[in-house]
mmCIF file of C-alpha atoms and ligand atoms in Angstrom:
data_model
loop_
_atom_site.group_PDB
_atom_site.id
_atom_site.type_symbol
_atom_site.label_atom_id
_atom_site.label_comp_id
_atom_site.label_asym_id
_atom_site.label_seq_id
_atom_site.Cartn_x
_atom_site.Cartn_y
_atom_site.Cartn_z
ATOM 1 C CA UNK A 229 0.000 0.000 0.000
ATOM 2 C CA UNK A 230 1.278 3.228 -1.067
ATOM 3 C CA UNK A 231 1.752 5.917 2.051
ATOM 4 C CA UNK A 232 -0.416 8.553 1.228
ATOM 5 C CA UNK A 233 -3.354 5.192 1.040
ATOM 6 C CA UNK A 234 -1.954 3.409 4.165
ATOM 7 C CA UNK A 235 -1.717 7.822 5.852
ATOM 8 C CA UNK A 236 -5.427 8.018 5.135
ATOM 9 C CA UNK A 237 -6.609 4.600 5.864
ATOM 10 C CA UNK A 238 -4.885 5.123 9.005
ATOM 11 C CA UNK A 239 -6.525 8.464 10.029
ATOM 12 C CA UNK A 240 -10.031 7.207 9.105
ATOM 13 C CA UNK A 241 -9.757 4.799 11.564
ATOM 14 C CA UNK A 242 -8.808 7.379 13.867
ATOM 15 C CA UNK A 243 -5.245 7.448 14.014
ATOM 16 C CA UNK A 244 -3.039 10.613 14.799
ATOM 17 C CA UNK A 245 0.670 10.744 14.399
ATOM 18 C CA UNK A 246 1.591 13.865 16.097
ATOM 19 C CA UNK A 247 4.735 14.465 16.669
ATOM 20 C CA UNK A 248 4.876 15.181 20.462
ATOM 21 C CA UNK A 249 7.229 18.356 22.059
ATOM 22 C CA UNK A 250 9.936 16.635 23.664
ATOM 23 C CA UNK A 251 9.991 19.288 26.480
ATOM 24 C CA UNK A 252 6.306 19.080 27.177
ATOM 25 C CA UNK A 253 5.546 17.413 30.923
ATOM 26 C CA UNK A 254 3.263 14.625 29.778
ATOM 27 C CA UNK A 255 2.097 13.380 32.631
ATOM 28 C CA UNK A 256 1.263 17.536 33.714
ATOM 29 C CA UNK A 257 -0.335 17.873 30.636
ATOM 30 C CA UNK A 258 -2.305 14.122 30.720
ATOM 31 C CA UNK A 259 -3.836 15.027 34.424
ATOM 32 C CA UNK A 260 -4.970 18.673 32.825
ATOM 33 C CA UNK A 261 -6.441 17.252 29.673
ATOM 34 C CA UNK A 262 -8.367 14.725 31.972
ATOM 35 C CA UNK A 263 -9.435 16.894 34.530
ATOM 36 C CA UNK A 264 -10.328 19.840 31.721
ATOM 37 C CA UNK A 265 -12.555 16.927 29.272
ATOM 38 C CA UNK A 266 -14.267 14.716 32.628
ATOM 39 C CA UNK A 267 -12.130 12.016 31.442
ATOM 40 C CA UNK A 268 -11.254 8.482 33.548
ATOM 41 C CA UNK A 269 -7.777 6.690 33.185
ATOM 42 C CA UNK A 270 -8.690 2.601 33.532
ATOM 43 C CA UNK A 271 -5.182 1.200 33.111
ATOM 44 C CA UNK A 272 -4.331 -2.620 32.926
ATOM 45 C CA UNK A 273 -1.638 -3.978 35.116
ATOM 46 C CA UNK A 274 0.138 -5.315 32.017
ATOM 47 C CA UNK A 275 0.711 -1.851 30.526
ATOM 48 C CA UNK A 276 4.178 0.101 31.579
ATOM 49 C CA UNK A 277 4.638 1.404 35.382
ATOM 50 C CA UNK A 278 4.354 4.594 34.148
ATOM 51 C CA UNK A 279 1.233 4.186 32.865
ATOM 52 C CA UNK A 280 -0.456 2.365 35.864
ATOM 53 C CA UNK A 281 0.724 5.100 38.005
ATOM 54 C CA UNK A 282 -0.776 7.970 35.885
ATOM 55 C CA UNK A 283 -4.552 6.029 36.137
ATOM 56 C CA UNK A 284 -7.494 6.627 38.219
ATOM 57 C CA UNK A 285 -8.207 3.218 38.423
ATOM 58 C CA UNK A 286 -5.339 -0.215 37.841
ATOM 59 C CA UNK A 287 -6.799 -3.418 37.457
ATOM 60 C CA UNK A 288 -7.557 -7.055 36.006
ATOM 61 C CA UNK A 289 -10.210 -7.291 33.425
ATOM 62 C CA UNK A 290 -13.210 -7.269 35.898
ATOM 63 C CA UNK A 291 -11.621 -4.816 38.018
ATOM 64 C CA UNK A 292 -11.755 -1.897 34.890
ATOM 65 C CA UNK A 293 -15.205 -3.811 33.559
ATOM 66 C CA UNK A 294 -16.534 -2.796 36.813
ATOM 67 C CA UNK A 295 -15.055 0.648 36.811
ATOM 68 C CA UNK A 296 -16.366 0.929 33.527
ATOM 69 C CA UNK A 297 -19.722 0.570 34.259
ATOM 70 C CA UNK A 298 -19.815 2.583 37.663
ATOM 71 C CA UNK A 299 -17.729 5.947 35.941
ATOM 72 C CA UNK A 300 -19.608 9.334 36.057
ATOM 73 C CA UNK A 301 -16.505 10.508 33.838
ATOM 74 C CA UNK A 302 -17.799 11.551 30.289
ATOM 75 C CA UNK A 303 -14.388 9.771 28.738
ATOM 76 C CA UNK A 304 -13.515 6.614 29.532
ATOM 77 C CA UNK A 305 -9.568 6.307 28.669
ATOM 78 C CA UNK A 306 -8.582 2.593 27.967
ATOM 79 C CA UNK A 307 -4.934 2.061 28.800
ATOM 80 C CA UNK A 308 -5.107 -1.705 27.718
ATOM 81 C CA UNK A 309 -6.095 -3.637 24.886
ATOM 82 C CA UNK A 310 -8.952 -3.070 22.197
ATOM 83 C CA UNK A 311 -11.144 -6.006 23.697
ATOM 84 C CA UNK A 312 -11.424 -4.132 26.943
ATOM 85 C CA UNK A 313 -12.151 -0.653 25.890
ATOM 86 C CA UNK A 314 -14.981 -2.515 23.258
ATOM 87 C CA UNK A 315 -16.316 -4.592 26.314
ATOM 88 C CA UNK A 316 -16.657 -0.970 28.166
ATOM 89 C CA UNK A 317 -18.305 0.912 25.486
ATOM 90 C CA UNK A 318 -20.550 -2.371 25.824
ATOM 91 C CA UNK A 319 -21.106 -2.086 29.415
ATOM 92 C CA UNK A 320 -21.477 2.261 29.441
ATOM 93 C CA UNK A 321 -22.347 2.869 25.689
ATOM 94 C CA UNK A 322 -23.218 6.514 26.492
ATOM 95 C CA UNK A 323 -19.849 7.249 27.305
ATOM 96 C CA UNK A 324 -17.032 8.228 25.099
ATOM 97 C CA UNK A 325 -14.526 5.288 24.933
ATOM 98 C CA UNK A 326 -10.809 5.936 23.807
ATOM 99 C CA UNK A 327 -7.978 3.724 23.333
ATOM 100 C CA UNK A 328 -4.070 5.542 23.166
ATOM 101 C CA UNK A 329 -3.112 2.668 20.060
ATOM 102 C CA UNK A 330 -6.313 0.781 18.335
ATOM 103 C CA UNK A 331 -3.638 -1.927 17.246
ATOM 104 C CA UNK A 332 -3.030 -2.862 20.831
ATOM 105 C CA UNK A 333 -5.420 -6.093 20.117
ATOM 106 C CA UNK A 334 -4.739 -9.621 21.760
ATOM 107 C CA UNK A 335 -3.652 -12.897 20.210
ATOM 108 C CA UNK A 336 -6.550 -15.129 22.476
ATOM 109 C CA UNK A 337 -9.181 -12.586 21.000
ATOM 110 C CA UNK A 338 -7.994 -13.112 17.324
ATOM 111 C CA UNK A 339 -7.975 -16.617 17.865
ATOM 112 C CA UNK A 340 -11.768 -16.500 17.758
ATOM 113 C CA UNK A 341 -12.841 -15.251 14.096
ATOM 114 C CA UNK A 342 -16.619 -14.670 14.654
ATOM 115 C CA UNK A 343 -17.662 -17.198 11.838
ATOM 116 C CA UNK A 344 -15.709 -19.734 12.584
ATOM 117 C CA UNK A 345 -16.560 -19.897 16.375
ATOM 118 C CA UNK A 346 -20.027 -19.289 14.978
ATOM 119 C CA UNK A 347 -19.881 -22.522 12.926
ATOM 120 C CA UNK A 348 -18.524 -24.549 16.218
ATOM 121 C CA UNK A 349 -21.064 -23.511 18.605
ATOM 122 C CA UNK A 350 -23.841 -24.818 15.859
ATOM 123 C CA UNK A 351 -22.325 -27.679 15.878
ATOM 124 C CA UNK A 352 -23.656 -27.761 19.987
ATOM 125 C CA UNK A 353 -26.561 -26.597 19.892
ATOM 126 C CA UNK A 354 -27.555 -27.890 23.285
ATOM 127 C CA UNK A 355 -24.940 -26.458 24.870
ATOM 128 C CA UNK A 356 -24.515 -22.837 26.769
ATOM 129 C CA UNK A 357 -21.727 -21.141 25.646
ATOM 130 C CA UNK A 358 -19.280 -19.139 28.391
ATOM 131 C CA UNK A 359 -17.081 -16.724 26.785
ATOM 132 C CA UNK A 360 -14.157 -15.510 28.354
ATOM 133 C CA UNK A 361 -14.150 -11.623 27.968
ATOM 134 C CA UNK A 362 -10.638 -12.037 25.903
ATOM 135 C CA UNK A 363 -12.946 -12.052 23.079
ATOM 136 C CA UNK A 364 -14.156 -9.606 20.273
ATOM 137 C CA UNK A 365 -18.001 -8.090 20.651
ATOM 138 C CA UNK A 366 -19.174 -10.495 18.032
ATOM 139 C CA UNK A 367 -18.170 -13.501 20.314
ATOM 140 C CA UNK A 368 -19.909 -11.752 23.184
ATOM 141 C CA UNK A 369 -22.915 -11.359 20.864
ATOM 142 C CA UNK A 370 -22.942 -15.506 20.844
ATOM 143 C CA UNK A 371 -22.653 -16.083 24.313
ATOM 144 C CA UNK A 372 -24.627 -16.951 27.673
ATOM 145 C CA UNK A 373 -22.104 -15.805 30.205
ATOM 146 C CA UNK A 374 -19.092 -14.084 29.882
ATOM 147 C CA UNK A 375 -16.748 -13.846 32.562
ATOM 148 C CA UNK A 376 -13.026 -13.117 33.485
ATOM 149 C CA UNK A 377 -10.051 -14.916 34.672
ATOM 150 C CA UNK A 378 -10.730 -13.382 38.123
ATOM 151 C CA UNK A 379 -14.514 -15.097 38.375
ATOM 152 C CA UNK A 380 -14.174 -18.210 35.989
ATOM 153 C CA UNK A 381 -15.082 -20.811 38.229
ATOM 154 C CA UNK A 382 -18.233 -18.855 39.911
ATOM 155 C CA UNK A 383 -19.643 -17.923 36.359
ATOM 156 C CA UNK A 384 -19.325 -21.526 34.994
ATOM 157 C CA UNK A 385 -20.719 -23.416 38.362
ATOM 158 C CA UNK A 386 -23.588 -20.308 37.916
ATOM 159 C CA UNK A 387 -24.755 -23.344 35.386
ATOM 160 C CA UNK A 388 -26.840 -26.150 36.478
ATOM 161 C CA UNK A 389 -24.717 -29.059 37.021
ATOM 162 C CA UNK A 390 -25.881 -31.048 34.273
ATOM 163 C CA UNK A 391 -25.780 -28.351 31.772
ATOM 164 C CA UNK A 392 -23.410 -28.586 28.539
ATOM 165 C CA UNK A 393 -21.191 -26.092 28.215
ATOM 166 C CA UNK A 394 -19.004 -24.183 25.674
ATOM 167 C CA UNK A 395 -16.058 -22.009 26.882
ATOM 168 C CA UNK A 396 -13.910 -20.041 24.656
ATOM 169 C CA UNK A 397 -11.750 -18.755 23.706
ATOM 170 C CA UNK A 398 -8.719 -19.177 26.125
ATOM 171 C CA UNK A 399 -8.259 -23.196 26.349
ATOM 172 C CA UNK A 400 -5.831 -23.206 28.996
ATOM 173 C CA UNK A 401 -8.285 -21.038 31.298
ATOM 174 C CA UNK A 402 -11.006 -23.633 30.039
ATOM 175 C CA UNK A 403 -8.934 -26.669 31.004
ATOM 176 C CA UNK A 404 -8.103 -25.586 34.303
ATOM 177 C CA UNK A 405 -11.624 -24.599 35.095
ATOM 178 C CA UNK A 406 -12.454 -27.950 34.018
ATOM 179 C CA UNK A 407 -10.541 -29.366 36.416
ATOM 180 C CA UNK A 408 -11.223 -27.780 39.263
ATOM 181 C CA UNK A 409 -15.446 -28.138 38.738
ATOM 182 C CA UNK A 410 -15.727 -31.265 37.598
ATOM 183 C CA UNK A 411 -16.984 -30.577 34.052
ATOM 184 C CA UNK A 412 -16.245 -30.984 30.641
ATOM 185 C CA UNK A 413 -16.719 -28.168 29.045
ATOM 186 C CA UNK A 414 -16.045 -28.553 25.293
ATOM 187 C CA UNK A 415 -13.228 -25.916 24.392
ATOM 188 C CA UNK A 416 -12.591 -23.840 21.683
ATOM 189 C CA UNK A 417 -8.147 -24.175 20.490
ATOM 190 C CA UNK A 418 -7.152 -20.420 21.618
ATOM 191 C CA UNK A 419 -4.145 -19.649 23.519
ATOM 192 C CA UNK A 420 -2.359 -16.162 24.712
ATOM 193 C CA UNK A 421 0.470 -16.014 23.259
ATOM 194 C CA UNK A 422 2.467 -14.415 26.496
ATOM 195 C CA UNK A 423 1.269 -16.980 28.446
ATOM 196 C CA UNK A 424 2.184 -19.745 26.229
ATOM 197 C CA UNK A 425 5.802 -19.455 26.407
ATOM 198 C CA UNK A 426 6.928 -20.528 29.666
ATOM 199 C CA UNK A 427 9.172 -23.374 29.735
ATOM 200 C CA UNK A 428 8.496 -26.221 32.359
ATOM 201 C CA UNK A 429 11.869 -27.041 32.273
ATOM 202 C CA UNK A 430 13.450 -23.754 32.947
ATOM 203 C CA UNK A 431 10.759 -23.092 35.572
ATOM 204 C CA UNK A 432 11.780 -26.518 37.913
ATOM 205 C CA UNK A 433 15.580 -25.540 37.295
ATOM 206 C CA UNK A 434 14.745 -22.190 38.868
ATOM 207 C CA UNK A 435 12.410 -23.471 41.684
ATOM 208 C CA UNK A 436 15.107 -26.056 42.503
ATOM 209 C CA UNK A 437 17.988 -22.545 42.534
ATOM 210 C CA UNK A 438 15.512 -20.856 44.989
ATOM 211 C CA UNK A 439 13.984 -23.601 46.931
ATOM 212 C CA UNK A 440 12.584 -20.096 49.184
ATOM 213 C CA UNK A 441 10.485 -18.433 46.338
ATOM 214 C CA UNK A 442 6.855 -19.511 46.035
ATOM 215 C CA UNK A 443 5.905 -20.105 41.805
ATOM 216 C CA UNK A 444 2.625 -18.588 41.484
ATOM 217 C CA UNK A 445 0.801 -18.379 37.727
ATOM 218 C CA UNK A 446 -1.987 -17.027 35.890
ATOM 219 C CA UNK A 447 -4.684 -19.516 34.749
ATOM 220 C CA UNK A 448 -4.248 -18.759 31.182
ATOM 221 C CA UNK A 449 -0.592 -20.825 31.340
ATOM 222 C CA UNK A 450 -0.568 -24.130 30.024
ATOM 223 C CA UNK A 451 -1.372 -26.913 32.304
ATOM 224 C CA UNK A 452 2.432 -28.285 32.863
ATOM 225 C CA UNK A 453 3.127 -24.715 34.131
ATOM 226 C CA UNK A 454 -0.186 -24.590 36.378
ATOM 227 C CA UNK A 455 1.151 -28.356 38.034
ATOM 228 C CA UNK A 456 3.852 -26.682 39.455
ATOM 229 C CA UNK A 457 1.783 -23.691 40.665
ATOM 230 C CA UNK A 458 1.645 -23.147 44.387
ATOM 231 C CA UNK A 459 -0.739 -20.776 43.452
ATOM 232 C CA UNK A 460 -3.258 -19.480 40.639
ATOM 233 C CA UNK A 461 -4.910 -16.595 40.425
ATOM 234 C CA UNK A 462 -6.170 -13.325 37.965
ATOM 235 C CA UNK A 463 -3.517 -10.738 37.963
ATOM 236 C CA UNK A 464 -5.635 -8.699 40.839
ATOM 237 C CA UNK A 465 -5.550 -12.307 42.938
ATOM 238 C CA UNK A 466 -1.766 -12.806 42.477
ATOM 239 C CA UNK A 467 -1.183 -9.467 43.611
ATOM 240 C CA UNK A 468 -3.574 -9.911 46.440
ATOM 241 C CA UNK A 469 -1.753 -13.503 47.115
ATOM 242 C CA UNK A 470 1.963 -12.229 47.193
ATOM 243 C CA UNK A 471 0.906 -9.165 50.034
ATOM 244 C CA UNK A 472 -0.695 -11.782 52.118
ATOM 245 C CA UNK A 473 1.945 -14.970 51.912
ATOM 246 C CA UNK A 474 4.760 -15.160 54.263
ATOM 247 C CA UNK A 475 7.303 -15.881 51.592
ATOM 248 C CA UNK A 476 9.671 -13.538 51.267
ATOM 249 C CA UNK A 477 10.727 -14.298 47.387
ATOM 250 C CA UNK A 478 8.221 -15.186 44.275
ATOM 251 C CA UNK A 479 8.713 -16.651 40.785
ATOM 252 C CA UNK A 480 5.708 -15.467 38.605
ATOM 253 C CA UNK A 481 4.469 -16.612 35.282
ATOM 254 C CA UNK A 482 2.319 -13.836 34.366
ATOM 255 C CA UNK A 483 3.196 -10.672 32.195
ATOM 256 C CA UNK A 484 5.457 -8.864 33.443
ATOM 257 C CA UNK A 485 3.779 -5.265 34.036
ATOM 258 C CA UNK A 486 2.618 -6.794 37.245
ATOM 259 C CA UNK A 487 5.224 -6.867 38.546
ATOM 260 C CA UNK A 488 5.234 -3.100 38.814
ATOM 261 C CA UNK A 489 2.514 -3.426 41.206
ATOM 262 C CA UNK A 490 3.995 -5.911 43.145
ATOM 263 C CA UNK A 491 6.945 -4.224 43.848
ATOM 264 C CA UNK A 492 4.885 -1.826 45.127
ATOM 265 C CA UNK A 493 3.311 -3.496 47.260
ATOM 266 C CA UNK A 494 6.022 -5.623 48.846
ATOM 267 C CA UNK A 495 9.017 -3.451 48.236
ATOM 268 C CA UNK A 496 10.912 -6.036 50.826
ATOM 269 C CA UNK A 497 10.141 -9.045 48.827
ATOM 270 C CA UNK A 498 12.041 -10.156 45.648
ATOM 271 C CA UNK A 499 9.558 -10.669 42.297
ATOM 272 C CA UNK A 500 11.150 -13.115 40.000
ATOM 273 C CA UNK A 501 9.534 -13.359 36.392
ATOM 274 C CA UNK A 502 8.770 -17.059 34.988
ATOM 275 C CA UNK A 503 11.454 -17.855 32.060
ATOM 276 C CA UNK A 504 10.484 -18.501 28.462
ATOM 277 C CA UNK A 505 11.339 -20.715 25.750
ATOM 278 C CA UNK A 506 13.371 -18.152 24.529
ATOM 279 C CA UNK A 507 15.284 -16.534 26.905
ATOM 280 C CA UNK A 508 15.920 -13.624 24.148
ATOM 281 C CA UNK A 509 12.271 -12.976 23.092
ATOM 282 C CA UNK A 510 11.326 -10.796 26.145
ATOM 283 C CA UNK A 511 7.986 -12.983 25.938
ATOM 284 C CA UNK A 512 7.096 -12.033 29.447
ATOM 285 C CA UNK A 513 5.884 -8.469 27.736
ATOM 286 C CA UNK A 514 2.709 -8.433 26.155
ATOM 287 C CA UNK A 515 3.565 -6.255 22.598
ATOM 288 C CA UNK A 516 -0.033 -5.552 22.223
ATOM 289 C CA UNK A 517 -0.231 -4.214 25.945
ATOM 290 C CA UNK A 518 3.186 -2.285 25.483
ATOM 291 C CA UNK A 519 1.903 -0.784 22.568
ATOM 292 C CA UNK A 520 0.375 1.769 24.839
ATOM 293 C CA UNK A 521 2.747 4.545 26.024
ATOM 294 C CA UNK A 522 2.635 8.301 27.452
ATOM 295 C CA UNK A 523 3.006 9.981 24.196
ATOM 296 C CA UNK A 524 -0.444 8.260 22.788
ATOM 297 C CA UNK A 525 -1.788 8.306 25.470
ATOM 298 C CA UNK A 526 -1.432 12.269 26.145
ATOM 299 C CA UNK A 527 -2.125 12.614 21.945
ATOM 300 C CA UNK A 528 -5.127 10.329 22.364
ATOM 301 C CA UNK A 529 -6.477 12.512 25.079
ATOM 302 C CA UNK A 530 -5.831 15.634 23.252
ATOM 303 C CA UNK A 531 -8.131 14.835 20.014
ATOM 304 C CA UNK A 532 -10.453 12.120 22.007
ATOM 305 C CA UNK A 533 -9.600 9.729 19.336
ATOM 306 C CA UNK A 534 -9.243 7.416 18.439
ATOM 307 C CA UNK A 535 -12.406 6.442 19.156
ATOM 308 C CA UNK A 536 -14.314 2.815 19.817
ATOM 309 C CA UNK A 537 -17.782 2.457 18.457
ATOM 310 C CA UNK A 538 -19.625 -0.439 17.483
ATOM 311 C CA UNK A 539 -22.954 -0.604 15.963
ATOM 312 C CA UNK A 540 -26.336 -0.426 17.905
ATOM 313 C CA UNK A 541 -27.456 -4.430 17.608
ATOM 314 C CA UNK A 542 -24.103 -5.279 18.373
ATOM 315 C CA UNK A 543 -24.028 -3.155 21.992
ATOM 316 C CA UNK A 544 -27.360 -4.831 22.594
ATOM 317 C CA UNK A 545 -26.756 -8.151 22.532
ATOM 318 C CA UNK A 546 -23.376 -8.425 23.739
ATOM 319 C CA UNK A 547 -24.331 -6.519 26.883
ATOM 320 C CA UNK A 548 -26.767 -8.866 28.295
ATOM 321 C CA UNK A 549 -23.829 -12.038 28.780
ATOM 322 C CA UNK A 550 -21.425 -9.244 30.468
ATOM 323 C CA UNK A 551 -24.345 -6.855 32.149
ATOM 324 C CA UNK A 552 -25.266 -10.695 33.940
ATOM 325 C CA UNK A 553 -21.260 -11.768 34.450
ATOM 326 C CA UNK A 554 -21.304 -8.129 36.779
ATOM 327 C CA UNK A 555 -24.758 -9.222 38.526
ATOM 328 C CA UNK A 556 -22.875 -12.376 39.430
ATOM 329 C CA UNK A 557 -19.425 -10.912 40.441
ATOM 330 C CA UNK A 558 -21.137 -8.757 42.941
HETATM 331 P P1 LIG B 1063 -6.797 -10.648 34.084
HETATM 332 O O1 LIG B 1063 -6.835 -9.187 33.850
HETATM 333 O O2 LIG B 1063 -8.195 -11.196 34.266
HETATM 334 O O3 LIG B 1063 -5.881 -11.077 35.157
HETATM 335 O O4 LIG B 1063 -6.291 -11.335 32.715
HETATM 336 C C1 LIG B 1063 -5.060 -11.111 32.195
HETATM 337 C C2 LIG B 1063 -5.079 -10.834 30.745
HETATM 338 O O5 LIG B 1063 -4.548 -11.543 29.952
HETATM 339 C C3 LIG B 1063 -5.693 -9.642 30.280
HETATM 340 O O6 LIG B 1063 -5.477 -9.564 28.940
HETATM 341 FE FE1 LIG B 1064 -4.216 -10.937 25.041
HETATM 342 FE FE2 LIG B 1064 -2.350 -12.389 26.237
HETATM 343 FE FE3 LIG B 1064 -1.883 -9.834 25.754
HETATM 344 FE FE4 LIG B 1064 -3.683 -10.538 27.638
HETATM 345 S S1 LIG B 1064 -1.485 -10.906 27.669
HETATM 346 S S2 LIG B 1064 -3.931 -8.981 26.056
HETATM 347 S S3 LIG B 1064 -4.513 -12.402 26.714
HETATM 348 S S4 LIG B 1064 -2.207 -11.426 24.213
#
């Protein structure tokens, strides 16, 4: 694609490429822009330190679904990924939802093309289908429930016992739900790709080097990694878990902007991130997540673009599985 094309595709979607003064005090100028336009910072605890610390509200993906929906603000700032600032335009379609980078998407939520996962819950048609809220709107549009890594295991036994289900897209999250309920939940092949990466082996050579550190893990690692868990949580519960355990030193397979928070938290305690495959990749980061940064986030602020809107039918029926997910999470 030629630039001037690619330049204007670009800016129809709502991009701006401003070149940003160098000497301007961005986070100054962020808190006067959002102060100025009503405007609420919802950052993820993947995204960089700096960028946590500038929000109103840092959280896991019900954490910011419930600020979301609660906000009085008139902009809702999304300093995550495009599946969460969609799911709160869902949740609060009255207010203005912004998102610093619209290519900051998520490799579990592509994994789900609408018509395909269309075609493979037909193929069920007795079953409910629980979507985890790593998903696009049109998934959400398809499904009875959706819920987050943080409330999993309530939304799913929310189900009758002897009801079928369908959870997608995350299969690791699935597979460890199904093992700790019981059920057997048919699951759609989707992965994260940050949370795919850990090796097992690596991970026992360093438990065995610190025989004090506790591993902990997020449920979307694969199974091998969530065996050698001594705990597993959202990224809100692993934070939670580290400030209340006695141990003093932690290896954690989750991305590594949490570790921001722990640090934080526990500035005493040593935070040890889970190796990868590659031990060059830098895997722990999420690229989507770490596409978000001061500079867009200050220009994004400045024009209130770009902007997430989805169409009317669209907001309608994916609210109902996530408007009943918050009833539930209460
Ligand atoms: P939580 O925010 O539910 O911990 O999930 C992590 C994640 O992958 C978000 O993209
Ligand atoms: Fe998606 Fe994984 Fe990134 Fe979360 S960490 S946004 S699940 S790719």
């Amino acid at each position: 694609m030629e630039q001037l094309q690619l330049d204007k595709m670009l800016e129809e979607k709502g991009y701006i490429d401003e070149p940003v003064d160098p000497k301007l005090k961005l986070v100054e100028e962020i808190t006067r822009l959002k102060k100025e336009k009503n405007a609420v910072i919802l950052s993820h605890f993947y995204v960089e330190g700096e960028l946590q610390d500038i929000a109103d509200f840092v959280g896991d993906s019900l954490g910011l679904a419930q600020k979301a929906a609660s906000t009085d603000a008139d902009i809702i700032v999304f300093v995550g990924v495009h599946f969460m600032a969609e799911t709160a335009k869902i949740i609060n379609p009255s207010k203005k939802v912004i998102l610093p980078d619209l290519k900051a998407g998520c490799s579990l939520a592509e994994s789900a093309p609408a018509d395909k996962f269309a075609a493979f819950k037909a193929k069920y048609s007795d079953h409910k289908v629980v979507t985890y809220i790593n998903a696009t709107a049109a998934l959400k549009t398809m499904s009875d429930l959706v819920c987050t890594s943080a409330n999993a295991k309530t939304i799913v036994d929310s189900f009758p016992k002897g009801q079928k289900l369908i959870f997608g897209p995350d299969k690791n999250l699935g597979n460890y739900i199904n093992s700790i309920t019981g059920r057997e939940m048919v699951l759609w092949d989707g992965a994260c790709m940050v949370h795919e990466q850990y090796s097992v082996e690596k991970i026992i050579d360093l438990i065995e080097e610190h025989p004090d550190a506790e591993f902990i893990a997020h449920p979307e690692c694969e199974k091998p990694v969530l065996l050698l868990a001594k705990y597993i949580g959202s990224t809100t519960a692993l934070l939670n878990y580290v400030q209340k355990s006695s141990a003093k030193k932690f290896i954690v397979a989750t991305e590594s902007g949490i570790l921001h928070q722990m640090v934080k938290a526990c500035p005493d305690k040593v935070f040890i991130p889970a190796p990868s495959v590659d031990s060059t990749c830098g895997c722990n980061d999420c690229s989507y997540m770490k596409l978000n940064s001061l500079q867009k986030l200050y220009v994004c602020l400045k024009h209130e673009q770009p902007e997430i809107s989805l169409p009317e039918d669209v907001i309608e029926k994916a609210k109902l599985p996530i408007q009943r997910m918050l009833e539930i999470s209460k």
